[in-house]
Short mmCIF file of C-alpha atoms in Angstrom, two decimals:
data_model
loop_
_atom_site.label_atom_id
_atom_site.label_comp_id
_atom_site.label_asym_id
_atom_site.label_seq_id
_atom_site.Cartn_x
_atom_site.Cartn_y
_atom_site.Cartn_z
CA UNK A 351 2.10 -7.84 41.43
CA UNK A 352 2.29 -8.22 37.70
CA UNK A 353 4.31 -10.55 35.53
CA UNK A 354 6.65 -7.69 34.65
CA UNK A 355 7.97 -7.51 38.22
CA UNK A 356 8.93 -11.20 38.30
CA UNK A 357 10.90 -11.17 35.05
CA UNK A 358 14.57 -10.17 34.94
CA UNK A 359 15.45 -6.89 33.28
CA UNK A 360 16.02 -7.03 29.53
CA UNK A 361 13.12 -9.43 28.87
CA UNK A 362 10.62 -8.28 26.28
CA UNK A 363 7.06 -9.54 26.11
CA UNK A 364 5.12 -9.34 22.87
CA UNK A 365 2.85 -11.36 20.59
CA UNK A 366 3.62 -13.30 17.43
CA UNK A 367 1.39 -10.87 15.51
CA UNK A 368 3.41 -7.95 16.86
CA UNK A 369 6.75 -9.44 15.84
CA UNK A 370 5.44 -10.53 12.42
CA UNK A 371 3.95 -7.08 11.81
CA UNK A 372 7.21 -5.40 12.75
CA UNK A 373 9.22 -7.67 10.45
CA UNK A 374 6.81 -7.16 7.55
CA UNK A 375 6.81 -3.40 7.81
CA UNK A 376 10.59 -3.25 8.09
CA UNK A 377 11.21 -5.32 4.98
CA UNK A 378 9.04 -3.99 2.16
CA UNK A 379 10.39 -4.88 -1.26
CA UNK A 380 8.61 -2.68 -3.79
CA UNK A 381 7.93 -3.67 -7.38
CA UNK A 382 8.55 -0.90 -9.85
CA UNK A 383 5.54 -0.01 -11.93
CA UNK A 384 6.30 3.50 -13.11
CA UNK A 385 4.10 4.54 -16.00
CA UNK A 386 4.33 8.33 -16.24
CA UNK A 387 5.70 11.44 -14.55
CA UNK A 388 5.01 10.06 -11.06
CA UNK A 389 7.68 7.44 -11.72
CA UNK A 390 10.34 10.16 -11.78
CA UNK A 391 9.31 11.22 -8.28
CA UNK A 392 9.32 7.57 -7.18
CA UNK A 393 12.87 7.16 -8.52
CA UNK A 394 13.91 10.34 -6.72
CA UNK A 395 12.60 8.89 -3.48
CA UNK A 396 14.96 5.94 -3.87
CA UNK A 397 17.92 8.25 -4.45
CA UNK A 398 20.43 9.52 -1.88
CA UNK A 399 18.56 12.71 -0.97
CA UNK A 400 15.44 10.94 0.35
CA UNK A 401 16.94 7.48 0.90
CA UNK A 402 14.24 4.84 1.18
CA UNK A 403 16.94 2.50 2.50
CA UNK A 404 16.20 3.93 5.95
CA UNK A 405 12.95 1.97 5.82
CA UNK A 406 14.36 -1.27 4.39
CA UNK A 407 13.30 -0.49 0.81
CA UNK A 408 16.60 0.23 -0.90
CA UNK A 409 16.06 -2.22 -3.74
CA UNK A 410 13.18 -1.85 -6.18
CA UNK A 411 12.46 -5.33 -7.52
CA UNK A 412 12.01 -5.95 -11.22
CA UNK A 413 10.62 -9.42 -10.56
CA UNK A 414 7.13 -9.51 -9.03
CA UNK A 415 7.95 -12.80 -7.30
CA UNK A 416 10.43 -10.95 -5.08
CA UNK A 417 8.17 -8.00 -4.27
CA UNK A 418 5.41 -7.45 -1.76
CA UNK A 419 4.56 -3.78 -2.41
CA UNK A 420 3.42 -2.50 -5.79
CA UNK A 421 3.70 1.26 -6.24
CA UNK A 422 1.57 2.13 -9.27
CA UNK A 423 3.03 5.49 -10.31
CA UNK A 424 1.12 7.23 -13.10
CA UNK A 425 -1.81 6.66 -15.42
CA UNK A 426 -2.78 3.14 -16.41
CA UNK A 427 -3.96 2.66 -19.98
CA UNK A 428 -6.49 0.01 -20.98
CA UNK A 429 -3.71 -1.91 -22.74
CA UNK A 430 -1.53 -1.89 -19.62
CA UNK A 431 -4.33 -3.01 -17.27
CA UNK A 432 -3.98 -6.77 -17.95
CA UNK A 433 -0.21 -6.53 -17.48
CA UNK A 434 -0.70 -4.75 -14.16
CA UNK A 435 -3.10 -7.45 -13.00
CA UNK A 436 -0.72 -10.22 -14.10
CA UNK A 437 2.16 -8.67 -12.16
CA UNK A 438 -0.08 -8.29 -9.11
CA UNK A 439 -1.14 -11.94 -9.33
CA UNK A 440 2.52 -13.04 -9.52
CA UNK A 441 3.47 -11.19 -6.34
CA UNK A 442 3.92 -13.22 -3.18
CA UNK A 443 1.40 -13.01 -0.34
CA UNK A 444 0.98 -10.84 1.67
CA UNK A 445 1.04 -8.02 -0.84
CA UNK A 446 0.09 -4.37 -0.78
CA UNK A 447 -0.64 -1.74 -3.44
CA UNK A 448 0.01 1.99 -3.27
CA UNK A 449 -1.66 4.15 -5.95
CA UNK A 450 0.73 7.06 -6.49
CA UNK A 451 -0.64 10.21 -8.06
CA UNK A 452 -4.05 11.39 -9.10
CA UNK A 453 -3.88 9.47 -12.40
CA UNK A 454 -3.40 6.11 -10.67
CA UNK A 455 -5.99 7.00 -8.03
CA UNK A 456 -8.80 8.31 -10.24
CA UNK A 457 -7.65 8.66 -13.84
CA UNK A 458 -6.64 12.29 -13.30
CA UNK A 459 -7.33 14.77 -16.07
CA UNK A 460 -7.41 11.95 -18.64
CA UNK A 461 -11.14 11.24 -18.72
CA UNK A 462 -11.24 9.23 -21.95
CA UNK A 463 -11.61 5.70 -23.25
CA UNK A 464 -7.88 4.90 -23.19
CA UNK A 465 -7.11 5.51 -19.50
CA UNK A 466 -8.40 3.41 -16.60
CA UNK A 467 -10.28 5.68 -14.19
CA UNK A 468 -8.55 4.45 -11.07
CA UNK A 469 -6.25 1.48 -10.59
CA UNK A 470 -8.67 0.13 -7.98
CA UNK A 471 -10.73 -1.20 -10.89
CA UNK A 472 -7.88 -3.66 -11.57
CA UNK A 473 -6.21 -4.44 -8.22
CA UNK A 474 -7.21 -3.77 -4.60
CA UNK A 475 -5.49 -0.59 -3.38
CA UNK A 476 -4.31 -0.25 0.22
CA UNK A 477 -3.13 3.37 0.14
CA UNK A 478 -3.94 6.31 -2.14
CA UNK A 479 -1.40 9.09 -2.61
CA UNK A 480 -2.83 12.26 -4.23
CA UNK A 481 -0.87 14.85 -6.16
CA UNK A 482 0.22 15.61 -9.68
CA UNK A 483 2.93 14.46 -9.30
CA UNK A 484 3.25 13.84 -5.57
CA UNK A 485 6.53 14.92 -4.00
CA UNK A 486 8.99 12.33 -2.66
CA UNK A 487 8.17 13.47 0.89
CA UNK A 488 4.53 12.58 0.26
CA UNK A 489 5.50 9.12 -0.98
CA UNK A 490 7.63 8.53 2.12
CA UNK A 491 4.71 9.66 4.32
CA UNK A 492 2.34 7.29 2.51
CA UNK A 493 4.82 4.43 2.94
CA UNK A 494 5.11 5.17 6.66
CA UNK A 495 1.31 5.16 6.97
CA UNK A 496 1.25 1.86 5.11
CA UNK A 497 3.87 0.59 7.60
CA UNK A 498 1.44 1.34 10.43
CA UNK A 499 -1.36 -0.43 8.58
CA UNK A 500 0.82 -3.49 7.93
CA UNK A 501 2.03 -3.67 11.52
CA UNK A 502 -1.58 -3.70 12.78
CA UNK A 503 -2.55 -6.52 10.39
CA UNK A 504 -3.76 -9.65 12.15
CA UNK A 505 -2.66 -13.20 11.31
CA UNK A 506 -4.51 -16.44 10.55
CA UNK A 507 -8.06 -16.76 11.88
CA UNK A 508 -7.87 -13.28 13.40
CA UNK A 509 -7.15 -11.86 9.92
CA UNK A 510 -10.14 -13.69 8.45
CA UNK A 511 -12.36 -12.29 11.20
CA UNK A 512 -10.92 -8.79 10.68
CA UNK A 513 -11.68 -8.93 6.94
CA UNK A 514 -15.23 -10.14 7.63
CA UNK A 515 -15.80 -7.27 10.10
CA UNK A 516 -14.48 -4.68 7.62
CA UNK A 517 -16.69 -6.03 4.83
CA UNK A 518 -19.75 -6.03 7.10
CA UNK A 519 -19.06 -2.43 8.13
CA UNK A 520 -18.63 -1.41 4.49
CA UNK A 521 -21.93 -3.04 3.52
CA UNK A 522 -23.76 -1.28 6.37
CA UNK A 523 -22.35 2.13 5.46
CA UNK A 524 -24.80 4.75 4.28
CA UNK A 525 -24.67 5.25 0.49
CA UNK A 526 -23.32 8.66 -0.53
CA UNK A 527 -26.55 9.39 -2.41
CA UNK A 528 -28.41 9.32 0.93
CA UNK A 529 -25.89 11.45 2.86
CA UNK A 530 -26.95 14.93 3.84
CA UNK A 531 -25.06 18.10 4.71
CA UNK A 532 -21.63 19.04 3.44
CA UNK A 533 -21.01 15.62 1.90
CA UNK A 534 -23.71 16.10 -0.74
#
């Protein structure tokens, strides 16, 4: 005898976190931050062939105050780094960052003084997308994985506890210099 048997048909039971997560994932508004060749693939993803509108992302926002997802597409130069951080700071909470391409993720083949070796030195990155340049299908897959991550995000005190647990686990992790086997 569960609660489900006593309710009339057509009644849905869920949590506030579940509904909020579903609404957040279904209404991403990305900020355009295309810096190099990856931006062309990002623009292609918004076109009719790949159609990001299926996922509620048909409009790329030019204003950071209207966006909650920053897709950093391409290499970030040292001169562009403060601008990137300013745009990130102007975005509304909650906000997510997707590093698109190997240049945004790790600096790519540009290992010199002018290119930031990974956008994670400037803003916290939620999802890394490898490739040079990554195909539109890969960007859609990364966005769908980010959807799953956003839907599982806790709210309020539960979110604070979740962040504390993740930080504690990261601090307890074995440093890569001490790892043995195939990882070294």
